[in-house]
mmCIF file of N, CA and C in Angstrom:
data_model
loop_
_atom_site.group_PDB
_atom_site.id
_atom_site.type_symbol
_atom_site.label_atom_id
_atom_site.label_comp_id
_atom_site.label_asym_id
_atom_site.label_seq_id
_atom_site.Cartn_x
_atom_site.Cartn_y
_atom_site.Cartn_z
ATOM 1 N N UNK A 1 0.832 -1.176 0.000
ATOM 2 C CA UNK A 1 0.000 0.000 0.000
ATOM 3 C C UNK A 1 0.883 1.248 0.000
ATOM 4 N N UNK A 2 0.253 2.466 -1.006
ATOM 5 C CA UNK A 2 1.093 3.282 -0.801
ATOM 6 C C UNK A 2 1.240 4.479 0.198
ATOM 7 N N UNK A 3 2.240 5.190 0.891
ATOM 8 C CA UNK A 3 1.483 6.317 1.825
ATOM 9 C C UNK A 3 1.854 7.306 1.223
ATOM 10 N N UNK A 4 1.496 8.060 1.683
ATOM 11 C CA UNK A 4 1.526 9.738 1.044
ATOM 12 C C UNK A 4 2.740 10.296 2.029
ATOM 13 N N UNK A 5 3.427 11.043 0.984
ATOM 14 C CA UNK A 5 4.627 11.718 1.282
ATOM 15 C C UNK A 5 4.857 12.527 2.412
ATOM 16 N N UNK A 6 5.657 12.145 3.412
ATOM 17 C CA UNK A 6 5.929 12.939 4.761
ATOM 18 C C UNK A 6 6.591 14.356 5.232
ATOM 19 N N UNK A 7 6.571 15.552 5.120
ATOM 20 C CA UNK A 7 7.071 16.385 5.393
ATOM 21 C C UNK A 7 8.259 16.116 6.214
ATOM 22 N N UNK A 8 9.672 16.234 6.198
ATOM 23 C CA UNK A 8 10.995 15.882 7.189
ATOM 24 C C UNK A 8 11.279 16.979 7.859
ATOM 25 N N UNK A 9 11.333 17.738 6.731
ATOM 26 C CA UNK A 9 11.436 19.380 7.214
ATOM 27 C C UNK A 9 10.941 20.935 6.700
ATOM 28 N N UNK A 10 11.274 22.056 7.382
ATOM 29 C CA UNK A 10 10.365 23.139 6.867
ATOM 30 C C UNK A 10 10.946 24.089 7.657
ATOM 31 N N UNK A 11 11.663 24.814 6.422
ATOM 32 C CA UNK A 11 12.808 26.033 7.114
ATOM 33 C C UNK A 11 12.113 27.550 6.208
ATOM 34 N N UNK A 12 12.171 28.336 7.060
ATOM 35 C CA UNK A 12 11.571 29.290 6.406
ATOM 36 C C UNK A 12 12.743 29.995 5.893
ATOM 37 N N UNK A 13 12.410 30.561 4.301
ATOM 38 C CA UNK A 13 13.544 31.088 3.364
ATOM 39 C C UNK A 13 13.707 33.131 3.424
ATOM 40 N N UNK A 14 12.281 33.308 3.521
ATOM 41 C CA UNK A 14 11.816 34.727 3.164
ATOM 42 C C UNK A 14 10.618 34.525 3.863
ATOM 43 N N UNK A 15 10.488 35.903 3.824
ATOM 44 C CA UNK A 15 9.059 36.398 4.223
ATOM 45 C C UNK A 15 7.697 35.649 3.030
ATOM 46 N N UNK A 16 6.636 34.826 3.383
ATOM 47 C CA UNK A 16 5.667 33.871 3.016
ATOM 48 C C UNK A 16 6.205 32.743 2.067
ATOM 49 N N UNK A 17 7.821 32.193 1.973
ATOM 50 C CA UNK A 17 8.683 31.493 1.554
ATOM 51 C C UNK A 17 9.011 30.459 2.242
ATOM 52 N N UNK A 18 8.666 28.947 2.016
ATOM 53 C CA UNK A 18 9.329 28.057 2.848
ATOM 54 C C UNK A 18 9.790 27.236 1.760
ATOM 55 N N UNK A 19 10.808 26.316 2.494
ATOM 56 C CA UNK A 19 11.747 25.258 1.909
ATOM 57 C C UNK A 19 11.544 24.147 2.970
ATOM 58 N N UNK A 20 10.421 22.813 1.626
ATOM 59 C CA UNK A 20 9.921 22.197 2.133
ATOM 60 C C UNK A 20 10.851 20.766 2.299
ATOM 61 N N UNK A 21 11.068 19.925 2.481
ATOM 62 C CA UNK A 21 12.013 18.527 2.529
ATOM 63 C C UNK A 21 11.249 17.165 2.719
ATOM 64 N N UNK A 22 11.202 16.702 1.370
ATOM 65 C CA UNK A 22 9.532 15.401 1.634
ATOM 66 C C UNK A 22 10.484 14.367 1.736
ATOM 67 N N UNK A 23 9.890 13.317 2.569
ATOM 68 C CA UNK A 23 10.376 12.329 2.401
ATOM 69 C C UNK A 23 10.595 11.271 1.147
ATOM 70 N N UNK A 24 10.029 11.816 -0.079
ATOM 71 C CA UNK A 24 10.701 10.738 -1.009
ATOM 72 C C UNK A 24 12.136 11.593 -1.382
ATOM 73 N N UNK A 25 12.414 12.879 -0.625
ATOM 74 C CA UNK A 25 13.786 13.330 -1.157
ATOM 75 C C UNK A 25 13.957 14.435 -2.141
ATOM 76 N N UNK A 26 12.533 14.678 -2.319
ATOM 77 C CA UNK A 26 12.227 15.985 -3.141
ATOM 78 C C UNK A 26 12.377 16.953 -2.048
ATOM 79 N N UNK A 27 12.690 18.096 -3.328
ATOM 80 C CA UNK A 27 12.856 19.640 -2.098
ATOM 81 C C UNK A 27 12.423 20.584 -2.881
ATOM 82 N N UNK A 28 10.908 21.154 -2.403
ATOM 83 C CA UNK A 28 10.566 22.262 -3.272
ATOM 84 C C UNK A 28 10.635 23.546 -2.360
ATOM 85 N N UNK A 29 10.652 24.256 -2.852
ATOM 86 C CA UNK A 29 10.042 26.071 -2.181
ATOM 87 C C UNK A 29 9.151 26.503 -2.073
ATOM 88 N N UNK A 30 8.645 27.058 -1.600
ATOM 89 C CA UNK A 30 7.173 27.224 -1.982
ATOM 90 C C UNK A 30 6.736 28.699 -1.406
ATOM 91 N N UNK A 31 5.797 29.487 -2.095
ATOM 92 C CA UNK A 31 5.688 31.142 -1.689
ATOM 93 C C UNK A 31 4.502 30.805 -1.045
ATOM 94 N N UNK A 32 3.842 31.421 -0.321
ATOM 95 C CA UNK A 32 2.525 31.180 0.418
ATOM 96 C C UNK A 32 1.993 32.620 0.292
ATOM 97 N N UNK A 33 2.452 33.000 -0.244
ATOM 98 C CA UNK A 33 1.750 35.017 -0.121
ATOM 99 C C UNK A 33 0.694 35.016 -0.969
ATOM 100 N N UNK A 34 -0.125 34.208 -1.398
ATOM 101 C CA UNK A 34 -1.480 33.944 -2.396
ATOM 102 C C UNK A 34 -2.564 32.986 -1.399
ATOM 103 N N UNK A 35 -1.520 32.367 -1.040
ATOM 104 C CA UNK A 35 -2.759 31.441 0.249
ATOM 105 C C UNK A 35 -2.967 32.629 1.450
ATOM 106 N N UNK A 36 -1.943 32.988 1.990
ATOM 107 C CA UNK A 36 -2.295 33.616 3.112
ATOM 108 C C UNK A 36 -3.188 35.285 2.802
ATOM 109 N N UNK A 37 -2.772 35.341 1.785
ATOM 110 C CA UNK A 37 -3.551 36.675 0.910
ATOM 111 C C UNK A 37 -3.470 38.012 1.576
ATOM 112 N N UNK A 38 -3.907 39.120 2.045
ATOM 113 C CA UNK A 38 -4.162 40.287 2.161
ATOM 114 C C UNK A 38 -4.221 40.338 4.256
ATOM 115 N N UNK A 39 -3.898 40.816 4.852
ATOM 116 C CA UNK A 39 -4.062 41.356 5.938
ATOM 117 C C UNK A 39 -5.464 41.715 6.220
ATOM 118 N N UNK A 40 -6.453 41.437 6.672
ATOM 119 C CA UNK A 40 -7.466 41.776 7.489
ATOM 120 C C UNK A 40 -7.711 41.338 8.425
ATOM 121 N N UNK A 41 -8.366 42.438 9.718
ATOM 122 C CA UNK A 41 -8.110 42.298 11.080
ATOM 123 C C UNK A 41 -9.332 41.296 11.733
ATOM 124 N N UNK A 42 -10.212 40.845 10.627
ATOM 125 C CA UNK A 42 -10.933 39.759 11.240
ATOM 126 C C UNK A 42 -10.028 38.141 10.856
ATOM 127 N N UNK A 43 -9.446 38.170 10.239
ATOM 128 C CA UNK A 43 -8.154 36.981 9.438
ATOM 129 C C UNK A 43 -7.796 36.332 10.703
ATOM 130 N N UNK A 44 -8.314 35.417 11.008
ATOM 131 C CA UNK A 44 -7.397 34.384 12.250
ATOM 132 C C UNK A 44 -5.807 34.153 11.669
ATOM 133 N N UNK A 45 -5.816 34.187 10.587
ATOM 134 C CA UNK A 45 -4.303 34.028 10.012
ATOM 135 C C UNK A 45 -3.398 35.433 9.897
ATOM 136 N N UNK A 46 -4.306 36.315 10.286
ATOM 137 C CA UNK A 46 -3.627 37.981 10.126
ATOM 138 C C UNK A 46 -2.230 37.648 10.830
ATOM 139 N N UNK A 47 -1.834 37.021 11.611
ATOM 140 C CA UNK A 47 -0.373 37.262 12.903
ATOM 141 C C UNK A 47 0.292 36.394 11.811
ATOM 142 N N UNK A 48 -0.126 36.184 10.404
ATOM 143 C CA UNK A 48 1.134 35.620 9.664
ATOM 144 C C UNK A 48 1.797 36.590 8.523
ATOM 145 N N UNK A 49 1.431 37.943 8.965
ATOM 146 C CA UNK A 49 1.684 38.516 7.898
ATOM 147 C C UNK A 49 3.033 39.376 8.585
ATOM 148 N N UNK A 50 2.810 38.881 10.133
ATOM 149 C CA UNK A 50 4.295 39.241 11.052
ATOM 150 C C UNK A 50 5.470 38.688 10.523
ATOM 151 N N UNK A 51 6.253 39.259 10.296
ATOM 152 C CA UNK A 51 7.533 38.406 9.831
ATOM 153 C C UNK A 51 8.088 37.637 10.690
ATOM 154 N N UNK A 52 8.322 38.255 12.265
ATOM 155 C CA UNK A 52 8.579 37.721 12.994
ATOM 156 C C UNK A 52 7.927 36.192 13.463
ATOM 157 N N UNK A 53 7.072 36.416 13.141
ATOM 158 C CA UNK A 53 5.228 35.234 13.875
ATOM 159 C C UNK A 53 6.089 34.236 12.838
ATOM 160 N N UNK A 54 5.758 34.876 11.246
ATOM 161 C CA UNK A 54 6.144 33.745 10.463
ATOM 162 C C UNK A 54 7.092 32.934 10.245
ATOM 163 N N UNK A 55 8.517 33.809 10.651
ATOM 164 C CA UNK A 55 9.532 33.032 10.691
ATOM 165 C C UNK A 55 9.966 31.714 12.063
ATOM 166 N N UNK A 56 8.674 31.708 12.697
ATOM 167 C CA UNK A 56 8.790 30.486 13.846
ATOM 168 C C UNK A 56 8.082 29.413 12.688
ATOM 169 N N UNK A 57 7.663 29.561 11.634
ATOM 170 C CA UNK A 57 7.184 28.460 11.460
ATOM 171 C C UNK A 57 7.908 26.753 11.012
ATOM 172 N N UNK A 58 7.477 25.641 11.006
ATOM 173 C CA UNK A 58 7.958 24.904 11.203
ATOM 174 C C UNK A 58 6.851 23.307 10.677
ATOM 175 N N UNK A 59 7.720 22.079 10.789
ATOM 176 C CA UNK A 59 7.124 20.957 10.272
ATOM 177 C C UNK A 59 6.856 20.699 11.360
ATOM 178 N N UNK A 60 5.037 19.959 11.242
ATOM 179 C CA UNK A 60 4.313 19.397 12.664
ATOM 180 C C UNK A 60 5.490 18.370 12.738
ATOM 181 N N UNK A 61 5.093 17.539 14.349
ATOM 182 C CA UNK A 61 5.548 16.051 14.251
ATOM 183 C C UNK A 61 5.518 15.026 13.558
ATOM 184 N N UNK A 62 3.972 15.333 12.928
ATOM 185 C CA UNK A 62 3.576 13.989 11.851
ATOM 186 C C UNK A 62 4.468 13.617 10.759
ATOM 187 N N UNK A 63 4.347 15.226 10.192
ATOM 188 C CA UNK A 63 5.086 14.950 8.515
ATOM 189 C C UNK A 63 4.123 15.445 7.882
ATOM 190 N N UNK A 64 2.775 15.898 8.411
ATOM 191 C CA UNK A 64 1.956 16.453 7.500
ATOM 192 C C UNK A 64 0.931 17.923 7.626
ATOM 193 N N UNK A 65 1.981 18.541 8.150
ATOM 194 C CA UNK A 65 1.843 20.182 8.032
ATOM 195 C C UNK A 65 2.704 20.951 8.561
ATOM 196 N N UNK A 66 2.372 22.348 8.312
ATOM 197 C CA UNK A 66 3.351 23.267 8.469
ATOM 198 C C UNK A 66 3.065 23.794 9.854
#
């Protein structure tokens, strides 16, 4: 059976920029400034437009999120 690819690691590059590390050994980049979109103060995600906030981010334990 097959499983779906595990996140190893997740280093932040830039501001809405991460550098992702999957477990089959691929390594992509990836911009997030289209997902996380525009600053508004009702945005539960607004504290990611902190650079600071964002640059803690990181790979869960699982392997399958940020």
């Amino acid at each position: 059976m097959n499983q779906a690819p595990k996140i190893e690691t997740a280093t932040i590059t830039g501001l809405f920029q991460v550098e992702i590390h999957w477990s089959t050994g691929e390594v992509f980049t990836t911009d997030l400034k289209d997902l996380i979109g525009p600053p508004r103060a009702e945005d539960p995600f607004c504290a990611l437009h902190d650079p600071a906030f964002f640059a803690q981010g990181h790979a869960d334990d699982w392997g399958d999120g940020l």
